[in-house]
Amino acid sequence: MIDIRRTVDAVWKLESAAIIGGLTRLVHDVGLAEELAQDALVAALEQWPESGVPDNPGAWLMTTAKRRAIDRLRRSERLQRRHEQLAHELDQPQDGIEHDDVLRLMFLSCHPVLPTEQRVALTLRLVGGLTAAEIARAFLTTEQGISERIASAKKALAQAGVPFELPDGASLTERLSAVLDVVYLVFNEGYAATAGDDLIRPGLCQEALRLGRLLAELAPGEAEVHGLVALMELQASRSAARTGPSGEPVPLHEQNRGRWDPLLIRRGFTAMLRARDLGGPPGPYVLQAAIAVCHAQARTAEDTDWGQIATLYDMLVRVSPTPIVRLNRAVAVGMARGPEAGLALADDLTTDRTLRDYHLLPAVRGDLLARLGRNAEARIEFGRAAALTKNAAERDFLLRRAGEPETTAVVTLGQATADFLARGDLDTATLRSYGQTLRRLCLALGERRSLESLTAEDVTRVFEMSWGDAAPKTWNRHRSAIRSFTAWASSADLTAGLPRRAETRQRVPAIGAEQLDGLWNLDVPVRERTLWRMLYESAAGIRVVLSLDVENLDLEDRRAQVGHTWVNWRSGTARLLPELVAGRTRGPLFLTDRRPAPARTPADADLCPDTGRHRLSYERAEYLFKQATRTLDPAGRGYTLRQLRP
C-alpha cells in the first residue's frame, strides 16, 4: 500500500498539470477541473492496490476524471452540447500529455488579474502539483493561508471570466513575462530566502527549475524562456558553495568554485545557446543569463570580466530599469570602474521609495564604503542592513560585518531613542506614536549614527521618503514626535526643514463598490477580514470597535455593548467571528500579532489573559488597511478605515 501511495504521488506530480489543463479546457472552470482531478486521484488510491498500476497511469486518471465530469453534467442537466463533446473526448485515445493544455494552465494561473502571491500559490498547486501544506512549508506560512490564496485566485479568475486559451499577438509577450516572473520569483525565494533561519530552500529552487524546464519544452521558440532556464541553472550551480559550515552566507568572490555543479553549468550554457540561436534583441532574462555566464566562465574571482558584466548591466538597465537592476549595476560598476563610481550609482537610489526597506541597498553601500576606507560609515550601513533583513543567517552575517559597537562617549541615535522611549512620563498611546516615528528614523539613518552628526536635511529626507504623501495629520504627528525628541536631547532643531501642514477637515468619500468587491477578496488574516467587515456592517466608530472585548459579544443577536454604545453587525461578520475568537472567553477581541515587550506592558484591560497579546491599536489597524488597499486605490495611496462605510 505504501508503494502504491508513493507511485500515485509521483504520477500526480508528473501528470497533474496536464490533467487539470485538459479538464479546464473542457469544463471551462479551473476550480471544478481540479476537483475532478482530485476525485480521480482518490479513485486511484482506492483501485490501484487491487487492480495494479495501469500501463499509462496519466491516461487512466484523465479518463476517470472525464467520466466524473460527464456524471456531473448529467446530474445538473445542462449543456447537452458540452456533454456530447466530453463523450467524444472520452472516446479518443489518451496517448500522453497535452502540451498546449499545460501551457494554457500556466498562463491561466499566472494571469495579471491575480495578485503576485496568489499567482505563485496557484501555479505551484496546479502546475507544480504541490499540496497546500507543501507550499506553506516552503514559504514559511500556514496551510490555511495558502488554501485561502488558492481559493481566492480561483474565484477571481471565475469572476473575471478569464478564458482558458493561449494569448496571441501583442499580448503574448506581456503574458509570457508574467509567467516567467512567477517562476523566477519562486526560484529566488529558494535561492535567497527572504525570511526564516536558512539562506537557501533547495526545494523551491528545484521546483522552479522543473517549471522552467517544462515551460522551455512547451514554448521552445521563445528566447526569454531559455534565458530564464539558463539563468536559474547557472545560479543553482553555485548553491553548494553559497553557505559555510554553519549556514552563513559566503559572498560570490569568496566561494570555492570547485564546489560549483558542472552539470548545471553545462545545462545553463546549453539553454543560453538555444536562446542565442533564436536571435532577436536580448530580453531581460537573456541578459541576466549572459551575466551569469560571465561568472561561470571565470576560473577564479580575479578572472571575472567585470568590464563585460558592467556593459551587460548597462544594456539590462535600458531594457528593464527596475531599482533592483540599477542596484546590481552599481555593484558591477563598482567592481569594473572603482568603488567611487559604484557608490555614486547606489547613492542615487537612496531616494527611491521602493528600496526604502530593502536591506541590500545599505549592504551594497556598506561594501563600497569599506572598499573606500570609510569604515565608520560602512559599519553604520551594515547595521542598517541587518536591522532590515528578515533572514536570520543573513542578519548574523551583516552584524559580523558591522562589528562591535564602538565603546566611546558618543551618543548614538539608537541609544538616544531607547532612552527617550524609556521615560516614565509617556502614556501608552504617545509611546506608541513616538516609537513608530523614531524607529523609522533609526532604520533609515542607522542606530549607530551619532546623534551629534544628525542634520535637519537627514530628517527631511527620511520624512519625504516615509510620509511625503501622507495626510497632513499624519505628517504633523510624526513631526511633533521629532520636535519632542529634539527638545529632550537638547540638540539642534531637526525639524527645520519640516513645515507644519495645514489640516482641513473634509468628508472623505466612501470606498467604491468595485473596490469593495476587491477588498473582500484580498488574501489577509482573519483579524483584518473581521475588523473590516464589522466596521462596514456596523458603521460604528473605529476606536469603539477596537475596544470590544470577547466577553461582551452576543453572537446570537449579532451585537455587543461598549459602555453606553451598541455595535450591531450582519451575516458577513457573524461568519468570521467564531474563527477570530477561536475559543477565547475574555480579553480584547482584536489582538496584536505579538506579545508586548517587558518594558511595554499594557494595562490589564488591554491584555488578553489567554494569549498574552494586547489590544490592536488604531494606528496599527489604520496602517495595515492602507497597505492592503494600495492596489485597490486608483491613486495608489491606499484607503483609510474612515472610508470603509456603506
XYZ file of C-alpha atoms in Angstrom:
646
model
C 0.000 0.000 0.000
C 2.884 2.324 0.806
C 4.483 1.667 -2.599
C 1.176 2.320 -4.356
C 0.738 5.595 -2.496
C 4.234 6.685 -3.486
C 3.501 5.733 -7.078
C 0.278 7.741 -7.043
C 2.105 10.748 -5.573
C 4.809 10.512 -8.242
C 2.249 10.197 -11.052
C 0.341 13.166 -9.669
C 3.457 15.347 -9.619
C 4.186 14.448 -13.251
C 0.705 14.406 -14.737
C -1.435 16.789 -12.640
C -0.741 19.862 -14.787
C -1.754 18.034 -17.984
C -4.855 16.530 -16.362
C -6.070 19.787 -14.812
C -5.218 21.680 -18.001
C -7.153 19.229 -20.178
C -10.156 19.291 -17.854
C -10.131 23.088 -17.674
C -10.258 23.236 -21.459
C -13.343 21.038 -21.377
C -15.320 22.352 -18.393
C -14.070 25.974 -18.518
C -13.690 26.176 -14.729
C -10.266 25.649 -13.166
C -11.779 25.071 -9.717
C -14.080 22.332 -10.988
C -11.232 20.869 -13.063
C -9.024 20.489 -10.010
C -11.898 18.983 -8.035
C -12.498 16.375 -10.757
C -8.778 15.592 -10.921
C -8.682 15.120 -7.149
C -11.666 12.750 -7.387
C -9.740 10.689 -9.940
C -6.730 10.669 -7.609
C -8.866 9.300 -4.776
C -10.214 6.622 -7.141
C -6.628 5.621 -7.985
C -5.760 5.259 -4.305
C -8.816 3.031 -3.878
C -8.487 0.857 -7.011
C -4.804 0.535 -7.875
C -3.861 -1.521 -4.770
C -6.164 -4.268 -6.080
C -6.049 -3.807 -9.854
C -2.415 -2.728 -10.089
C -0.918 0.397 -11.634
C -2.125 0.781 -15.246
C 0.339 0.935 -18.124
C -0.495 4.601 -18.730
C -1.440 5.986 -15.301
C -1.823 9.554 -16.569
C -4.346 8.475 -19.206
C -6.207 6.416 -16.577
C -6.532 9.457 -14.320
C -7.657 11.660 -17.210
C -10.269 9.141 -18.370
C -11.611 8.717 -14.835
C -11.816 12.476 -14.353
C -13.638 12.937 -17.667
C -16.181 10.279 -16.700
C -16.840 12.126 -13.476
C -17.222 15.340 -15.466
C -19.883 13.673 -17.594
C -21.669 12.441 -14.486
C -21.570 15.954 -13.039
C -23.073 17.453 -16.183
C -25.716 14.763 -16.413
C -26.792 15.387 -12.835
C -27.082 19.118 -13.429
C -28.940 18.590 -16.727
C -27.073 21.351 -18.512
C -25.019 21.969 -21.624
C -26.037 18.996 -23.746
C -23.559 20.078 -26.380
C -20.758 20.076 -23.808
C -21.896 16.623 -22.700
C -21.547 15.357 -26.258
C -18.127 16.985 -26.589
C -16.904 15.325 -23.399
C -18.264 11.982 -24.512
C -16.407 12.409 -27.816
C -13.221 13.323 -25.941
C -13.599 10.236 -23.780
C -13.666 8.014 -26.847
C -10.360 9.437 -28.095
C -7.114 7.562 -27.260
C -5.136 9.064 -24.370
C -1.566 8.899 -25.646
C 0.183 11.345 -23.331
C 0.457 14.922 -22.134
C -1.473 17.622 -23.971
C 1.296 20.221 -24.084
C -0.981 23.063 -25.134
C -3.248 22.403 -22.147
C -0.339 22.611 -19.708
C 0.853 25.838 -21.338
C -2.661 27.273 -21.150
C -2.783 26.300 -17.476
C 0.474 28.178 -16.847
C -0.871 31.317 -18.489
C -4.123 30.979 -16.535
C -2.505 30.538 -13.113
C -0.146 33.487 -13.771
C -2.851 35.808 -15.105
C -2.268 39.521 -14.322
C -5.729 39.769 -12.738
C -4.293 37.920 -9.716
C -2.001 39.410 -7.057
C 1.549 38.034 -7.133
C 1.147 35.873 -4.003
C -1.945 34.211 -5.476
C -0.206 33.608 -8.814
C 2.653 31.829 -7.058
C 0.400 29.663 -4.886
C -1.935 28.718 -7.750
C 0.949 27.891 -10.106
C 2.648 25.638 -7.564
C -0.708 23.978 -6.825
C -1.986 23.424 -10.366
C 1.172 23.219 -12.467
C 3.627 22.043 -9.831
C 1.240 19.542 -8.240
C 2.233 20.602 -4.706
C -0.212 20.382 -1.841
C -1.190 23.440 0.190
C 0.835 22.036 3.096
C 3.961 21.688 0.912
C 3.617 25.243 -0.395
C 3.070 26.561 3.135
C 6.203 24.827 4.402
C 8.234 26.236 1.523
C 7.129 29.820 2.184
C 7.071 29.569 5.999
C 3.372 30.317 6.238
C 0.221 28.440 7.241
C -1.583 25.820 5.208
C -4.839 27.682 5.786
C -3.333 30.874 4.407
C -2.158 29.105 1.245
C -5.552 27.417 0.822
C -7.230 30.821 1.108
C -4.909 32.284 -1.524
C -5.669 29.443 -3.922
C -9.423 29.686 -3.318
C -9.353 33.465 -3.795
C -7.375 33.063 -7.017
C -9.869 30.595 -8.474
C -12.760 32.852 -7.505
C -11.087 35.895 -9.073
C -10.436 34.020 -12.326
C -14.051 32.878 -12.469
C -15.433 36.347 -11.713
C -13.179 37.940 -14.323
C -14.221 35.343 -16.905
C -10.595 34.649 -17.832
C -10.635 32.333 -20.883
C -8.611 29.135 -20.952
C -6.629 29.950 -24.050
C -3.174 30.884 -25.243
C -2.690 34.630 -25.743
C -1.637 35.763 -29.177
C -0.219 38.801 -30.865
C 0.978 41.674 -28.722
C -0.467 40.226 -25.514
C 1.698 37.077 -25.740
C 4.924 38.841 -24.728
C 3.273 40.581 -21.775
C 1.549 37.429 -20.555
C 4.667 35.300 -21.039
C 6.608 37.831 -18.998
C 4.126 37.352 -16.132
C 4.665 33.567 -16.256
C 8.456 33.951 -16.271
C 8.296 36.403 -13.379
C 6.341 33.921 -11.246
C 8.778 31.085 -11.967
C 11.780 33.287 -11.185
C 10.120 34.594 -8.020
C 9.741 31.005 -6.799
C 13.387 30.343 -7.637
C 14.613 33.486 -5.890
C 12.692 32.667 -2.716
C 14.506 29.349 -2.673
C 17.903 30.753 -3.684
C 17.902 33.672 -1.209
C 15.085 33.187 1.307
C 13.559 36.461 2.468
C 12.787 35.126 5.959
C 13.489 32.228 8.295
C 16.706 30.669 9.567
C 18.128 29.214 6.335
C 19.617 31.167 3.456
C 18.630 28.578 0.824
C 15.488 26.447 0.405
C 16.551 23.833 -2.160
C 13.019 22.503 -2.655
C 11.790 25.780 -4.108
C 14.831 26.062 -6.377
C 14.205 22.559 -7.712
C 10.501 23.263 -8.265
C 11.262 26.480 -10.151
C 13.822 24.666 -12.311
C 11.261 21.956 -13.076
C 8.669 24.572 -14.061
C 11.223 26.442 -16.169
C 12.366 23.314 -17.992
C 8.750 22.337 -18.602
C 7.993 25.792 -19.974
C 11.023 25.532 -22.281
C 9.610 22.287 -23.690
C 6.168 23.852 -24.157
C 7.420 27.101 -25.719
C 10.692 26.161 -27.474
C 10.600 29.183 -29.769
C 10.769 31.815 -27.009
C 14.301 33.044 -26.304
C 13.356 34.580 -22.944
C 12.155 31.189 -21.673
C 15.529 29.616 -22.450
C 17.227 32.680 -20.966
C 15.371 32.181 -17.684
C 16.242 28.482 -17.613
C 19.900 29.303 -18.273
C 19.887 31.918 -15.504
C 18.366 29.521 -12.957
C 20.639 26.606 -13.927
C 23.763 28.756 -13.567
C 22.683 30.332 -10.306
C 21.650 26.955 -8.885
C 25.090 25.580 -9.791
C 26.585 27.750 -7.001
C 24.226 26.544 -4.265
C 26.684 24.210 -2.513
C 29.286 26.981 -2.270
C 26.938 29.757 -1.125
C 26.875 28.779 2.560
C 29.588 27.950 5.063
C 29.690 25.178 7.691
C 27.195 26.968 9.956
C 24.869 28.047 7.160
C 26.376 31.525 6.943
C 26.388 33.278 3.537
C 29.601 33.117 1.516
C 29.994 36.086 -0.887
C 30.471 35.246 -4.569
C 34.118 36.330 -4.680
C 34.961 34.104 -1.677
C 33.203 30.949 -2.903
C 35.096 27.731 -3.607
C 34.380 27.394 -7.316
C 35.380 23.768 -7.192
C 32.056 23.172 -5.440
C 30.042 24.675 -8.292
C 27.986 21.977 -10.044
C 29.486 21.350 -13.523
C 26.353 19.546 -14.775
C 24.125 22.538 -14.003
C 26.705 24.854 -15.596
C 26.667 22.786 -18.808
C 22.859 22.775 -18.811
C 22.902 26.547 -18.335
C 25.313 27.023 -21.235
C 23.143 24.779 -23.434
C 19.985 26.771 -22.615
C 21.864 30.004 -23.320
C 22.954 28.715 -26.728
C 19.320 27.902 -27.558
C 18.299 31.439 -26.617
C 21.090 32.907 -28.734
C 20.239 30.739 -31.746
C 16.657 32.033 -31.701
C 18.011 35.531 -32.347
C 16.248 38.835 -31.855
C 17.074 41.623 -29.391
C 18.004 40.163 -25.982
C 15.377 40.455 -23.252
C 15.971 40.900 -19.514
C 16.324 37.184 -18.733
C 18.715 36.555 -21.622
C 20.856 39.486 -20.451
C 20.850 38.271 -16.855
C 21.806 34.805 -18.083
C 24.678 36.331 -20.055
C 25.915 37.931 -16.827
C 25.688 34.555 -15.071
C 27.696 33.017 -17.939
C 30.489 35.555 -17.315
C 30.691 34.427 -13.685
C 30.588 30.736 -14.616
C 33.370 31.096 -17.173
C 35.790 32.695 -14.690
C 38.045 30.063 -13.115
C 38.769 32.366 -10.166
C 37.144 35.506 -8.771
C 40.106 37.536 -10.085
C 39.437 36.247 -13.621
C 35.905 37.664 -13.670
C 35.371 40.013 -16.615
C 33.708 42.823 -14.655
C 34.014 45.173 -17.614
C 31.821 42.872 -19.701
C 29.393 42.408 -16.803
C 29.088 46.182 -16.325
C 28.417 46.568 -20.059
C 25.696 43.906 -19.880
C 24.119 45.724 -16.924
C 24.184 48.953 -18.945
C 22.136 47.096 -21.572
C 19.881 45.488 -18.955
C 19.048 48.777 -17.260
C 17.814 50.113 -20.616
C 15.565 47.082 -21.129
C 14.422 46.723 -17.513
C 15.215 49.864 -15.463
C 13.942 48.482 -12.157
C 15.511 49.645 -8.871
C 16.928 46.144 -8.229
C 18.612 46.043 -11.632
C 20.039 49.518 -11.035
C 21.389 48.422 -7.650
C 23.042 45.345 -9.181
C 24.507 47.610 -11.850
C 26.039 49.754 -9.083
C 27.810 46.640 -7.764
C 29.139 45.732 -11.217
C 30.257 49.292 -11.957
C 31.949 49.420 -8.557
C 33.976 46.316 -9.469
C 34.747 47.404 -13.035
C 35.259 51.162 -12.676
C 36.058 51.610 -8.998
C 34.060 51.876 -5.752
C 33.507 55.627 -6.110
C 31.636 55.131 -9.387
C 29.561 52.338 -7.859
C 28.781 54.350 -4.727
C 27.563 57.280 -6.811
C 25.047 54.988 -8.536
C 23.989 53.421 -5.217
C 23.554 56.860 -3.629
C 21.148 57.815 -6.435
C 18.878 55.009 -5.231
C 18.614 56.197 -1.621
C 15.630 58.386 -2.533
C 13.760 55.544 -4.266
C 10.794 54.636 -2.074
C 10.589 51.077 -3.378
C 14.016 50.393 -1.847
C 13.271 52.094 1.471
C 13.211 48.815 3.417
C 15.366 46.739 1.049
C 18.314 45.532 3.107
C 20.656 45.037 0.148
C 20.826 48.779 -0.606
C 22.625 49.635 2.669
C 24.577 46.358 2.370
C 25.888 47.379 -1.062
C 26.662 50.893 0.174
C 28.456 49.410 3.178
C 30.635 47.247 0.970
C 31.543 50.140 -1.320
C 32.258 52.439 1.632
C 34.502 49.768 3.190
C 36.467 49.473 -0.055
C 36.956 53.239 0.043
C 38.308 53.008 3.585
C 35.296 54.820 5.095
C 34.907 52.117 7.711
C 32.826 54.019 10.286
C 30.175 54.824 7.655
C 30.335 51.250 6.366
C 29.625 49.820 9.821
C 26.527 52.025 10.110
C 25.269 50.790 6.738
C 25.854 47.125 7.607
C 23.979 47.683 10.868
C 21.072 49.215 8.927
C 21.030 46.266 6.548
C 20.989 43.795 9.454
C 18.024 45.606 11.008
C 16.080 45.435 7.738
C 16.583 41.787 6.737
C 14.195 39.079 7.954
C 16.563 36.202 7.252
C 18.446 35.075 10.348
C 21.553 33.783 8.528
C 21.903 36.968 6.538
C 21.330 39.116 9.635
C 24.139 37.362 11.517
C 26.467 37.809 8.540
C 25.710 41.537 8.295
C 26.115 42.042 12.033
C 29.560 40.454 11.832
C 30.455 42.894 9.069
C 29.141 45.753 11.169
C 31.410 44.656 14.023
C 31.004 45.503 17.681
C 29.548 48.932 18.520
C 32.218 51.467 19.353
C 32.603 51.923 23.109
C 33.036 55.683 23.119
C 31.304 58.541 24.849
C 29.484 59.391 21.596
C 25.701 59.109 21.955
C 24.164 57.162 19.074
C 20.726 57.614 17.562
C 19.714 54.122 18.713
C 20.843 54.754 22.284
C 19.133 58.158 22.435
C 15.915 56.662 21.040
C 15.912 53.876 23.637
C 16.491 56.354 26.475
C 13.817 58.725 25.187
C 11.180 55.973 24.927
C 12.101 54.618 28.370
C 10.836 57.786 30.045
C 8.128 57.236 32.599
C 6.029 60.280 31.712
C 4.719 58.984 28.367
C 1.304 57.350 28.189
C 0.755 54.212 26.088
C -0.635 55.999 23.031
C 2.107 58.631 22.971
C 4.792 55.996 23.481
C 3.427 54.001 20.552
C 3.267 57.063 18.305
C 6.747 58.334 19.203
C 8.182 54.840 18.865
C 6.831 54.467 15.328
C 8.477 57.726 14.239
C 11.842 57.148 15.883
C 12.140 53.514 14.820
C 11.642 54.597 11.226
C 14.372 57.196 11.740
C 16.726 54.526 13.103
C 16.040 52.182 10.180
C 16.618 54.934 7.648
C 19.723 56.511 9.201
C 21.195 53.671 11.264
C 21.096 53.097 15.010
C 24.879 53.556 15.201
C 24.762 57.008 13.661
C 25.968 59.557 16.211
C 23.213 61.831 17.431
C 25.500 64.822 17.055
C 26.005 64.158 13.337
C 22.280 64.213 12.535
C 21.125 67.176 10.471
C 17.762 68.641 9.563
C 18.474 67.618 5.949
C 18.816 63.958 7.021
C 15.487 64.037 8.831
C 13.750 65.861 5.984
C 14.920 63.184 3.535
C 13.520 60.434 5.769
C 10.189 62.257 6.099
C 9.837 62.754 2.358
C 10.599 59.077 1.758
C 8.337 57.745 4.505
C 5.455 60.195 4.817
C 5.729 62.503 1.833
C 2.273 61.546 0.558
C 0.681 61.055 3.983
C -2.275 63.077 5.205
C -1.380 66.380 6.911
C -2.495 64.984 10.270
C -0.102 62.029 9.940
C 2.763 64.240 8.785
C 2.229 66.608 11.696
C 2.062 63.743 14.205
C 5.471 62.438 13.138
C 6.849 65.987 13.055
C 5.641 66.531 16.612
C 7.466 63.373 17.729
C 10.759 64.643 16.275
C 10.266 68.047 17.909
C 9.751 66.397 21.300
C 12.792 64.180 20.771
C 14.938 67.177 19.755
C 13.869 69.174 22.795
C 14.572 66.233 25.117
C 18.013 65.638 23.599
C 18.873 69.356 23.635
C 20.161 69.055 20.079
C 19.791 71.260 17.042
C 16.282 71.597 15.635
C 15.905 68.569 13.364
C 12.515 69.756 12.053
C 13.845 72.942 10.453
C 13.053 71.545 7.010
C 9.649 70.174 8.010
C 6.934 72.839 7.818
C 3.696 72.040 9.577
C 0.985 71.108 7.093
C -2.444 72.677 7.219
C -5.111 70.229 8.336
C -8.507 70.585 6.708
C -11.456 68.577 7.892
C -13.442 67.333 4.935
C -15.676 64.372 4.369
C -13.654 61.551 2.911
C -15.503 59.675 0.126
C -16.511 56.097 0.830
C -14.779 53.251 -0.966
C -16.495 52.468 -4.274
C -18.459 49.282 -4.941
C -15.850 47.853 -7.313
C -13.055 48.422 -4.809
C -15.167 46.897 -2.031
C -15.541 43.700 -4.053
C -11.789 43.593 -4.411
C -11.346 44.280 -0.696
C -13.431 41.279 0.382
C -11.337 39.043 -1.903
C -7.959 40.122 -0.512
C -5.795 37.388 0.978
C -5.425 38.762 4.528
C -5.577 37.288 8.063
C -8.964 36.644 9.681
C -8.380 39.517 12.125
C -8.307 42.075 9.316
C -11.222 40.487 7.470
C -13.376 40.535 10.615
C -12.459 44.096 11.589
C -13.152 45.455 8.118
C -16.455 43.613 7.820
C -17.596 44.778 11.248
C -16.706 48.395 10.518
C -18.555 48.215 7.218
C -21.668 46.433 8.516
C -21.994 48.271 11.834
C -20.998 51.809 10.752
C -19.586 52.145 14.272
C -16.557 54.254 15.137
C -13.146 52.676 14.631
C -11.995 53.146 18.217
C -15.310 51.813 19.501
C -14.946 48.593 17.506
C -11.316 48.176 18.549
C -12.342 48.496 22.211
C -14.653 45.450 22.010
C -13.974 42.560 24.386
C -14.778 38.910 23.759
C -16.968 38.597 26.862
C -19.247 41.406 25.612
C -20.151 39.642 22.347
C -23.705 38.431 21.824
C -23.183 36.134 18.848
C -26.804 35.065 18.598
C -28.205 38.612 18.459
C -25.155 39.841 16.492
C -24.352 42.736 18.771
C -22.031 43.907 21.564
C -22.079 46.745 24.071
C -19.197 49.150 24.718
C -20.104 51.484 27.566
C -23.422 53.014 26.505
C -22.861 52.219 22.813
C -24.204 49.181 20.968
C -22.387 47.722 17.968
C -24.508 45.620 15.606
C -23.341 43.536 12.664
C -24.695 41.353 9.887
C -24.011 37.925 8.414
C -20.575 38.683 6.959
C -19.150 39.500 10.374
C -21.135 36.707 12.030
C -19.428 34.107 9.820
C -15.947 35.347 10.724
C -16.264 35.954 14.470
C -16.099 32.286 15.633
C -12.816 31.807 13.770
C -11.391 35.031 15.197
C -12.418 34.239 18.775
C -11.119 30.644 18.464
C -12.290 29.517 21.892
C -11.243 32.637 23.816
C -13.709 33.707 26.503
C -12.305 37.058 27.637
C -9.956 39.856 26.751
C -9.754 42.196 23.730
C -11.475 40.952 20.579
C -8.837 42.312 18.186
C -5.282 41.429 19.258
C -1.803 42.340 18.075
C 0.376 39.765 16.299
C 2.985 39.546 19.046
C 3.257 39.775 22.800
C 4.382 43.144 24.189
C 7.976 43.709 25.219
C 8.576 43.615 29.000
C 9.088 47.379 29.080
C 5.769 47.994 27.326
C 3.271 46.034 29.347
C -0.204 47.424 28.573
C -2.999 47.984 31.045
C -4.785 44.859 32.258
C -7.901 45.804 30.306
C -5.876 45.761 27.064
C -4.164 42.422 27.692
C -5.563 39.025 26.693
C -5.095 36.599 29.629
C -5.273 33.587 27.299
C -2.654 34.589 24.705
C -0.574 37.274 26.433
C -1.099 39.611 23.489
C -2.548 43.091 23.769
C -5.271 45.066 22.046
C -4.744 46.092 18.430
C -4.076 49.816 18.237
C -5.886 52.253 15.997
C -2.583 53.300 14.387
C -1.607 49.741 13.548
C -5.065 48.900 12.185
C -5.004 52.024 10.023
C -1.524 51.247 8.706
C -2.415 47.655 7.774
C -5.565 48.792 5.973
C -3.724 51.444 3.983
C -1.010 48.981 2.943
C -3.530 46.294 1.972
C -5.629 48.663 -0.160
C -2.860 50.353 -2.142
C -3.521 48.063 -5.107
C -7.263 48.841 -4.978
C -6.916 52.618 -4.787
C -6.639 54.149 -8.294
C -4.377 56.817 -6.774
C -2.123 54.088 -5.317
C -2.095 55.608 -1.809
C -4.438 53.181 -0.099
C -7.651 53.914 1.785
C -8.328 54.876 5.393
C -10.657 52.985 7.717
C -12.965 56.014 7.794
C -13.721 55.336 4.135
C -14.971 51.840 4.949
C -18.671 52.545 5.201
C -21.840 51.587 3.266
